[in-house]
Coordinates of C-alpha atoms in Angstrom, one line a residue:
M19 CA -6.9 -6.4 4.7
P20 CA -5.3 -8.6 7.5
E21 CA -1.4 -8.0 7.2
I22 CA 1.7 -9.5 9.3
A23 CA 0.6 -8.5 12.6
E24 CA -3.2 -9.7 12.0
I25 CA -1.7 -13.4 10.8
A26 CA 0.4 -13.3 13.8
R27 CA -2.6 -12.9 16.0
A28 CA -4.5 -15.7 14.4
V29 CA -1.6 -18.5 14.5
H30 CA -1.2 -17.3 18.4
F31 CA -5.1 -18.7 18.6
F32 CA -4.4 -21.9 16.8
R33 CA -1.4 -22.8 18.6
V34 CA -3.1 -22.2 22.2
Y35 CA -6.2 -24.1 20.8
L36 CA -5.5 -26.7 18.4
V37 CA -1.8 -27.3 18.2
G38 CA -1.3 -31.1 20.3
K39 CA -4.9 -31.9 19.5
T40 CA -6.8 -34.3 17.0
I41 CA -9.8 -33.1 15.0
K42 CA -12.8 -35.1 15.4
H43 CA -15.1 -33.4 13.3
A44 CA -14.9 -31.0 10.4
T45 CA -17.4 -29.3 8.2
A46 CA -17.0 -27.1 5.2
I47 CA -19.4 -25.5 2.9
E48 CA -18.9 -25.5 -1.0
D49 CA -17.5 -22.0 -1.8
A50 CA -16.2 -21.7 -5.3
N51 CA -14.2 -18.7 -4.3
V52 CA -12.5 -19.7 -1.0
F53 CA -11.9 -23.2 -1.7
G54 CA -12.6 -23.5 -5.8
K55 CA -9.7 -20.5 -6.4
A56 CA -7.5 -22.7 -4.2
G57 CA -7.5 -25.7 -6.0
T58 CA -9.9 -27.6 -3.4
T59 CA -13.4 -27.9 -2.2
G60 CA -15.3 -27.8 1.0
P61 CA -16.0 -31.5 1.3
E62 CA -12.2 -32.5 0.4
F63 CA -10.9 -30.2 3.1
A64 CA -13.4 -31.5 5.6
A65 CA -12.0 -35.1 4.8
A66 CA -8.4 -33.8 5.1
M67 CA -9.2 -32.7 8.1
T68 CA -10.9 -35.1 10.1
G69 CA -9.1 -37.5 12.3
K70 CA -5.7 -35.6 11.9
K71 CA -3.5 -34.2 14.9
V72 CA -2.4 -31.1 14.6
L73 CA 1.4 -30.6 15.1
S74 CA 2.0 -27.2 14.8
A75 CA 0.8 -23.5 13.1
G76 CA 3.1 -21.5 10.9
S77 CA 3.1 -18.1 9.1
Q78 CA 5.3 -16.6 6.0
G79 CA 3.7 -13.2 5.5
K80 CA 0.1 -13.0 5.1
Y81 CA 0.0 -16.6 4.7
F82 CA -0.4 -19.2 7.8
W83 CA -0.9 -22.8 8.0
L84 CA -1.3 -26.0 10.0
V85 CA 0.8 -28.9 9.8
L86 CA -0.9 -32.1 10.4
D87 CA 0.5 -35.7 11.4
I88 CA -0.6 -37.0 8.1
P89 CA -0.4 -34.8 4.7
P90 CA -1.9 -32.8 3.0
H91 CA -1.7 -29.8 5.0
P92 CA -4.1 -26.5 5.0
V93 CA -2.7 -23.1 3.9
F94 CA -4.9 -20.1 4.7
H95 CA -5.0 -16.6 3.4
F96 CA -7.7 -14.1 4.7
G97 CA -8.2 -11.8 1.9
M98 CA -10.3 -8.8 3.0
T99 CA -12.5 -10.1 5.6
G100 CA -11.3 -13.8 6.7
W101 CA -10.8 -14.4 10.3
V102 CA -10.5 -17.2 12.9
H103 CA -12.9 -17.8 15.4
I104 CA -12.9 -19.8 18.6
K105 CA -15.8 -20.8 20.2
G106 CA -16.0 -19.2 23.9
D107 CA -13.2 -16.9 23.1
R108 CA -13.2 -13.2 21.1
T109 CA -10.0 -13.6 18.8
A110 CA -11.0 -10.7 16.8
Y111 CA -10.2 -7.0 17.8
T112 CA -12.7 -4.9 19.9
N113 CA -13.9 -2.7 16.8
Y114 CA -14.8 -6.1 15.1
Y115 CA -17.2 -6.8 17.6
K116 CA -18.3 -3.5 18.1
K117 CA -19.7 -3.5 14.4
M118 CA -21.7 -6.8 14.8
K119 CA -25.6 -6.7 16.3
P120 CA -25.9 -7.9 19.8
E121 CA -27.8 -11.4 18.3
E122 CA -24.6 -12.1 16.5
L123 CA -22.0 -11.6 19.2
D124 CA -22.5 -15.3 20.7
M125 CA -24.0 -16.8 17.4
W126 CA -22.2 -20.1 16.6
P127 CA -21.5 -20.9 14.0
P128 CA -20.9 -17.6 13.4
K129 CA -22.1 -15.7 10.4
F130 CA -20.7 -16.2 6.9
W131 CA -18.7 -19.4 8.0
K132 CA -16.8 -21.6 5.5
F133 CA -15.5 -24.3 7.8
Q134 CA -15.8 -25.3 11.3
L135 CA -13.2 -27.9 13.3
K136 CA -14.1 -29.7 16.4
T137 CA -11.6 -31.4 18.4
D138 CA -12.0 -34.8 20.7
D139 CA -11.3 -33.3 23.8
D140 CA -13.6 -33.9 27.3
S141 CA -14.2 -30.0 26.4
P142 CA -14.0 -29.9 22.8
V143 CA -12.4 -26.7 21.0
E144 CA -14.5 -25.4 18.3
V145 CA -12.9 -23.4 15.6
A146 CA -14.8 -21.7 12.5
F147 CA -13.5 -19.5 9.6
T148 CA -15.6 -16.8 8.2
D149 CA -15.2 -14.3 5.3
P150 CA -18.1 -12.2 4.3
R151 CA -16.5 -10.9 1.4
R152 CA -14.9 -14.5 -0.4
F153 CA -11.6 -12.9 -1.0
G154 CA -10.0 -15.6 1.3
R155 CA -8.5 -18.7 0.2
V156 CA -8.4 -22.4 1.6
R157 CA -6.2 -24.8 0.2
L158 CA -4.5 -27.9 0.6
V159 CA -0.7 -28.7 0.0
D160 CA 0.4 -32.4 -0.1
C161 CA 3.9 -32.6 1.1
P162 CA 6.1 -33.1 4.4
G163 CA 5.0 -30.5 6.9
E164 CA 8.5 -29.2 7.2
S165 CA 8.5 -28.7 3.5
I166 CA 5.5 -26.6 3.1
R167 CA 7.4 -23.0 2.5
Q168 CA 9.3 -24.9 -0.7
H169 CA 5.8 -25.2 -2.2
S170 CA 3.0 -23.0 -4.0
P171 CA 2.0 -20.7 -3.2
L172 CA 4.6 -19.6 -0.3
V173 CA 7.3 -20.3 -2.6
E174 CA 6.7 -17.4 -4.7
N175 CA 6.6 -14.9 -2.2
G176 CA 9.5 -13.3 -0.3
P177 CA 10.8 -13.4 2.8
D178 CA 8.8 -12.5 5.8
P179 CA 10.6 -9.6 8.0
V180 CA 9.8 -11.4 11.4
V181 CA 10.4 -15.1 10.7
D182 CA 13.2 -14.5 8.2
T183 CA 15.5 -12.5 9.5
D184 CA 18.5 -14.4 8.2
I185 CA 17.4 -14.0 4.8
F186 CA 15.7 -10.0 5.0
T187 CA 19.0 -8.2 5.7
E188 CA 19.8 -4.8 5.2
E189 CA 22.1 -5.9 1.7
F190 CA 19.0 -8.0 0.8
L191 CA 16.7 -4.9 0.9
K192 CA 19.9 -2.8 -0.6
N193 CA 20.2 -5.4 -3.8
K194 CA 16.3 -5.1 -4.1
M195 CA 16.1 -1.5 -4.5
R196 CA 18.8 -1.0 -6.6
S197 CA 17.6 -3.6 -9.1
R198 CA 13.9 -2.0 -9.3
H199 CA 12.5 1.4 -10.6
V200 CA 9.0 1.6 -9.0
P201 CA 7.7 3.7 -6.2
V202 CA 8.8 2.5 -2.5
K203 CA 5.5 2.0 -1.4
A204 CA 4.5 -0.3 -4.4
L205 CA 7.7 -1.9 -3.6
L206 CA 7.1 -2.8 -0.3
L207 CA 3.3 -3.9 -1.3
D208 CA 5.1 -6.6 -3.6
Q209 CA 4.5 -10.0 -1.6
A210 CA 7.1 -11.6 -4.2
F211 CA 9.6 -9.0 -2.5
I212 CA 8.8 -9.4 1.4
S213 CA 5.6 -10.9 3.0
G214 CA 3.2 -9.6 4.9
I215 CA 3.3 -5.7 4.5
G216 CA -0.1 -4.4 3.5
N217 CA -1.1 -0.6 3.4
W218 CA -1.2 0.4 7.1
V219 CA 2.1 -1.3 7.7
G220 CA 3.6 0.2 4.7
D221 CA 2.7 3.7 5.2
E222 CA 4.0 3.4 8.9
V223 CA 7.2 1.9 8.2
L224 CA 7.9 5.0 5.6
Y225 CA 6.6 7.2 8.3
H226 CA 9.5 6.1 10.6
A227 CA 12.0 6.1 8.2
K228 CA 11.0 9.9 6.9
L229 CA 10.8 8.6 3.1
H230 CA 8.1 10.0 0.7
P231 CA 6.1 6.8 -0.7
E232 CA 5.8 7.5 -4.5
Q233 CA 9.9 8.3 -4.5
Y234 CA 11.3 5.8 -6.7
C235 CA 13.1 3.1 -4.6
D236 CA 16.6 3.2 -6.7
E237 CA 16.8 7.0 -5.8
F238 CA 17.4 6.7 -2.0
N239 CA 21.1 6.8 -0.9
D240 CA 22.5 4.0 1.6
D241 CA 21.8 6.1 4.8
Q242 CA 18.2 6.3 3.9
I243 CA 18.0 2.5 3.0
T244 CA 19.4 1.7 6.3
D245 CA 16.7 4.0 8.0
L246 CA 14.4 1.9 6.1
Y247 CA 15.7 -1.4 7.0
K248 CA 15.6 -0.5 10.7
S249 CA 12.0 0.5 10.2
I250 CA 10.8 -2.5 8.5
R251 CA 12.2 -4.5 11.1
Y252 CA 11.2 -2.3 14.1
V253 CA 7.3 -1.7 13.1
C254 CA 6.6 -5.3 11.9
Q255 CA 8.5 -7.0 15.1
L256 CA 6.4 -4.7 17.4
A257 CA 3.3 -5.0 15.6
V258 CA 3.5 -9.0 15.7
D259 CA 4.7 -8.7 19.5
K260 CA 1.6 -6.9 20.4
L261 CA -0.6 -9.8 18.0
G262 CA -2.0 -6.3 16.0
D263 CA -3.4 -5.3 18.9
S264 CA -3.7 -1.4 17.9
D265 CA -4.3 -0.6 21.5
Q266 CA -1.1 -1.4 22.6
F267 CA 0.8 0.4 19.7
P268 CA 3.1 3.1 20.6
E269 CA 1.2 6.5 20.8
H270 CA 3.3 8.4 18.1
W271 CA 2.6 5.6 15.4
L272 CA 0.9 7.0 12.2
F273 CA -1.7 3.9 12.6
N274 CA -3.6 5.8 15.7
Y275 CA -4.2 9.0 13.5
R276 CA -4.2 7.6 9.7
W277 CA -7.9 6.5 10.2
G278 CA -9.3 9.6 10.6
K279 CA -9.9 10.5 6.6
G280 CA -13.7 11.4 6.1
K281 CA -14.8 11.3 9.6
K282 CA -16.2 14.6 10.7
G283 CA -14.1 16.9 13.3
A284 CA -10.9 14.4 12.7
A285 CA -7.6 16.5 13.7
G286 CA -6.1 15.3 10.6
A287 CA -2.8 15.7 12.2
L288 CA -0.1 13.9 14.8
P289 CA 0.5 15.0 18.2
N290 CA 3.3 17.3 17.6
G291 CA 1.1 19.1 14.9
E292 CA 2.6 17.7 11.8
K293 CA -0.1 17.7 9.3
L294 CA -1.3 14.5 7.6
A295 CA -2.2 14.1 3.9
F296 CA -3.2 11.3 1.5
L297 CA -1.8 10.5 -2.1
T298 CA -2.9 8.1 -4.6
V299 CA -1.3 6.3 -7.6
G300 CA -2.5 3.5 -9.6
G301 CA -5.5 3.2 -7.3
R302 CA -3.8 2.8 -4.0
T303 CA -4.0 5.4 -1.4
S304 CA -1.2 6.4 1.2
C305 CA -1.3 8.4 4.5
Y306 CA 2.1 10.6 5.0
A307 CA 3.1 13.5 6.8
P308 CA 4.4 15.8 4.0
N309 CA 6.7 17.8 5.9
I310 CA 8.6 14.9 7.5
Q311 CA 8.4 12.6 4.3
K312 CA 10.0 14.6 2.1
K313 CA 11.1 13.6 -1.6
T314 CA 14.9 13.6 -2.2
G315 CA 14.5 12.3 -5.6
R316 CA 12.2 11.2 -8.6
V317 CA 8.8 10.2 -8.0
V318 CA 6.6 8.5 -10.4
P319 CA 4.3 11.3 -12.3
G320 CA 0.6 11.4 -12.2
V321 CA 0.5 11.6 -8.1
E322 CA -3.1 12.6 -6.9
E323 CA -2.4 14.4 -3.1
E324 CA -5.0 15.5 -0.7
P325 CA -5.2 16.4 2.9
L326 CA -7.2 14.6 5.4
G327 CA -11.0 14.9 5.5
A328 CA -12.0 13.2 2.2
D329 CA -14.6 10.8 2.2
I330 CA -12.9 7.3 3.0
G331 CA -15.5 5.4 0.9
A332 CA -15.2 7.3 -2.0
R333 CA -12.6 7.2 -4.9
P334 CA -10.0 9.9 -4.0
K335 CA -10.5 13.1 -5.9
K336 CA -7.8 14.8 -7.9
A337 CA -6.3 18.0 -6.0
S338 CA -7.0 20.9 -6.5
K339 CA -5.0 23.9 -5.1
T340 CA -8.2 25.6 -4.6
K341 CA -9.8 23.1 -2.2
L342 CA -6.9 22.2 -0.2
S343 CA -7.3 22.6 3.5
K344 CA -5.2 25.3 5.3
G345 CA -2.3 24.5 6.9
V346 CA -1.5 21.6 4.5
K347 CA 1.4 21.9 2.3
I348 CA 1.1 20.1 -1.0
E349 CA 4.5 20.1 -3.2
P350 CA 3.8 19.8 -6.8
V351 CA 4.7 16.8 -8.7
E352 CA 7.7 16.4 -10.6
S353 CA 7.1 15.8 -14.5
E354 CA 8.6 13.2 -16.7
E355 CA 11.0 16.0 -18.0
E356 CA 12.7 16.2 -14.9
E357 CA 14.0 12.7 -15.3
S358 CA 16.2 13.6 -18.2
K359 CA 19.3 16.1 -17.6
S360 CA 19.2 16.8 -21.3
K361 CA 15.3 17.7 -21.4
K362 CA 15.5 20.0 -18.0
S363 CA 18.5 21.9 -20.0
S364 CA 16.3 22.5 -23.3
K365 CA 13.5 24.0 -20.9
Q366 CA 16.2 26.4 -19.3
K367 CA 17.0 27.1 -23.0
V368 CA 13.3 27.7 -24.0
D369 CA 12.9 30.1 -20.7
K370 CA 15.6 32.1 -21.3
A371 CA 14.4 32.9 -25.2
A372 CA 11.1 33.5 -24.0
K373 CA 12.3 36.1 -21.5
A374 CA 14.0 37.7 -24.2
V375 CA 10.9 37.8 -26.7
K376 CA 8.8 39.1 -23.6
K377 CA 10.9 42.0 -23.5
E378 CA 10.6 43.0 -27.1
A379 CA 6.5 42.4 -26.8
P380 CA 4.5 45.0 -25.1
A381 CA 3.1 43.2 -21.9
P382 CA -0.9 43.4 -22.3
K383 CA -2.9 45.1 -19.7
N384 CA -4.8 42.1 -18.7
K385 CA -2.8 39.5 -16.8
R386 CA -5.2 36.7 -18.0
K387 CA -4.8 37.9 -21.5
A388 CA -1.1 37.7 -21.5
E389 CA -1.2 34.0 -19.9
E390 CA -3.7 33.2 -22.9
A391 CA -1.4 34.5 -25.7
E392 CA 2.0 32.7 -24.0
E393 CA -0.8 30.0 -23.8
E394 CA -1.3 29.9 -27.7
E395 CA 2.4 30.4 -28.9
A396 CA 3.1 27.5 -26.7
E397 CA 0.2 25.3 -28.8
E398 CA 1.6 26.8 -32.1
E399 CA 5.1 25.3 -31.1
K400 CA 3.9 21.7 -30.5
P401 CA 4.2 19.3 -33.0
K402 CA 0.6 17.6 -32.6
P403 CA -2.2 19.2 -30.6
A404 CA -3.2 18.3 -27.4
K405 CA -5.9 16.5 -25.7
K406 CA -8.7 18.9 -24.6
G407 CA -8.4 19.8 -20.8
K408 CA -5.3 18.4 -20.6
T409 CA -2.6 21.7 -21.7
S410 CA -1.7 24.5 -19.4
S411 CA 0.1 27.6 -19.5
T412 CA 3.3 27.9 -17.6
K413 CA 5.3 30.7 -16.5
K414 CA 7.6 32.8 -18.3
G415 CA 6.9 31.5 -22.1
A416 CA 8.0 27.9 -21.0
V417 CA 6.6 25.0 -23.7
A418 CA 2.9 23.8 -22.1
N419 CA 2.8 20.7 -19.7
G420 CA 6.9 20.6 -20.0
G421 CA 6.8 18.9 -23.3
D422 CA 10.1 18.5 -25.5
L423 CA 11.1 20.7 -27.8
E424 CA 10.0 19.6 -31.6
E425 CA 12.8 17.3 -33.2
G426 CA 15.0 19.2 -35.6
K427 CA 13.8 22.5 -34.2
T428 CA 16.6 24.9 -32.2
T429 CA 15.7 27.3 -29.4
E430 CA 17.0 30.1 -31.3
S431 CA 14.4 29.0 -34.3
M432 CA 11.8 29.2 -32.2
A433 CA 12.3 33.0 -30.5
A434 CA 13.0 33.8 -34.0
R435 CA 9.7 32.8 -35.3
R436 CA 7.7 34.3 -32.6
R437 CA 9.5 37.8 -33.0
S438 CA 8.7 37.4 -36.5
G439 CA 4.8 36.5 -36.0
R440 CA 4.9 39.6 -33.9
L441 CA 6.4 42.1 -36.3
Q442 CA 3.9 40.6 -39.0
A443 CA 0.9 41.3 -36.7
K444 CA 2.2 45.0 -36.1

């Protein structure tokens, strides 16, 4: 999905080719998604554009717009695959054109077009908006040009880290992070919090700040938040300055190496030798360097982690210790139990009691039998049976899956009941 840098690129071409010109002709097809879901129609959009002079172009995060001499004004969102094309120029990136068939390179109007504009110059400029997957949105906002951002959908979005430097300050970031309890990567992707950061920008920002993507945002100290703020400003500003042209991104950026997932022969590492891995929470994937972006606080439970090398087009599989590539260090996921000191204390007591029990009972000769015995004891102590396939034995006789003690039962009574069971068996 186009992010802050790609939007800056589209606005750049609007300013070069359209600002100061009058639109003589406008044509738009009827598309219930691109126009309809934004509250307008193709014909309404075409009528609103015809005969209007373009005064300026602007952006906020993933949205961008044209200010016309007479409202309403068009506001655009690329969605997943939207783009703006100029006849006679190549506005997209090299890889975009590499994926096209030879006969499509100079085709006009381009394939999957939704609207076309043509200026009234002696050498008219022709513009087209394309969107193969139709997740993009084209809407009309009826207001004075200078107040577009005070109207929906822009008013619901957070500040742009490049455009709104007076709003997006370090104090703003600190207050937002202290008031939320979500993974920091999820916070960065929340457009209501900050506009323009998507998946690759979010990964880049966290890599430079050396922060683990799934650590809760309110678990970072002031110095870490300062680093994150500087990283957001640095990555977003430079990416916008380069108009999203990745060929001009610094060599040490994560962006240059994160796309190796699923590619045969991909190194799966940075130039300095640091290994890369992916983790998935709630269906969102993050690329990060585990040895650089270490956890310093609690992380969201249920993280699935995997090294580079999985199929990029497939849904990430759950990590398996026996299937991880060599050299990739995957840290264990912290459980819910670790979110409470009292729960942690209870687990320690159970471990201590279990050690005492283990000394009294003869150790089974087979290690697997010992693990099964501990697993059966743990199951007996649980008030409700666990779902099939979800139980796991923990070392030193701790309660399975790090579960809490059953209400009303003490550690001592549990240990006593275990001893009693063994004596009766004898």
